[in-house]
Amino acid sequence: QVQLVESGGGLVQAGGSLRLSCAASGRTFSSYAMHWFRQAPGKEREFVVGISWSGGSTYYADSVKGRFTISRDNAKNTVYLQMNSLKPEDTAVYYCAASTNNVPDYTGRLYRYWGQGTQVTVSS
């Protein structure tokens, strides 16, 4: 069983930065790949970034490449999402998800563990 809690969301102006955190419970955090998804109002959930259990592989959606960076600290059971050069279209609820598969399921349907989400709002 893995419980995930996101934090760090908020309101920021376009061009600004935020760092999201996802803290996981349990002693097996290092066995899970961690992925971030987001869902904007009226839109489907979309994959954002992912990181393998070791941190050796990362995956980015084209829309965030060069602006977002994912990292993890297995000693702290936490994954981070550094978001720079934010745009209004990044506004969404951001969710972290845990998976035993390093390669992301881009549909988001196969994840067993999800956090409750944190709101990110980027004003123009």
Short mmCIF file of C-alpha atoms in Angstrom, two decimals, residues 28-76:
data_model
loop_
_atom_site.label_atom_id
_atom_site.label_comp_id
_atom_site.label_asym_id
_atom_site.label_seq_id
_atom_site.Cartn_x
_atom_site.Cartn_y
_atom_site.Cartn_z
CA THR A 28 8.93 0.48 -0.72
CA PHE A 29 8.99 3.92 -2.32
CA SER A 30 12.25 3.16 -4.10
CA SER A 31 10.53 0.25 -5.86
CA TYR A 32 8.06 2.52 -7.62
CA ALA A 33 8.38 4.70 -10.65
CA MET A 34 6.71 8.04 -10.04
CA HIS A 35 4.78 10.00 -12.60
CA TRP A 36 2.95 13.33 -12.68
CA PHE A 37 -0.30 13.93 -14.50
CA ARG A 38 -2.46 17.01 -14.72
CA GLN A 39 -6.05 17.77 -15.49
CA ALA A 40 -7.36 21.16 -16.52
CA PRO A 41 -11.05 22.06 -16.28
CA GLY A 42 -13.03 20.50 -19.09
CA LYS A 43 -10.04 18.56 -20.35
CA GLU A 44 -8.86 15.02 -20.04
CA ARG A 45 -6.07 14.04 -17.69
CA GLU A 46 -2.70 14.16 -19.40
CA PHE A 47 0.74 12.80 -18.65
CA VAL A 48 3.35 15.41 -17.69
CA VAL A 49 6.56 13.79 -16.49
CA GLY A 50 7.84 10.52 -15.07
CA ILE A 51 10.89 9.14 -13.34
CA SER A 52 12.05 5.56 -12.94
CA TRP A 53 12.45 3.95 -9.55
CA SER A 54 16.19 4.56 -9.57
CA GLY A 55 15.94 8.05 -11.01
CA GLY A 56 18.05 6.99 -13.94
CA SER A 57 15.35 7.50 -16.56
CA THR A 58 12.98 10.37 -17.03
CA TYR A 59 10.09 10.99 -19.38
CA TYR A 60 8.62 14.34 -20.38
CA ALA A 61 5.62 15.43 -22.35
CA ASP A 62 6.61 17.62 -25.27
CA SER A 63 4.65 20.51 -23.83
CA VAL A 64 6.88 20.75 -20.76
CA LYS A 65 10.30 19.73 -22.06
CA GLY A 66 12.93 22.27 -21.19
CA ARG A 67 10.70 23.90 -18.56
CA PHE A 68 9.87 21.16 -16.07
CA THR A 69 12.29 18.89 -14.21
CA ILE A 70 11.43 15.81 -12.20
CA SER A 71 13.66 14.41 -9.48
CA ARG A 72 13.36 12.09 -6.54
CA ASP A 73 14.92 11.55 -3.15
CA ASN A 74 14.39 7.94 -2.15
CA ALA A 75 15.77 8.59 1.32
CA LYS A 76 12.95 11.07 1.87
#
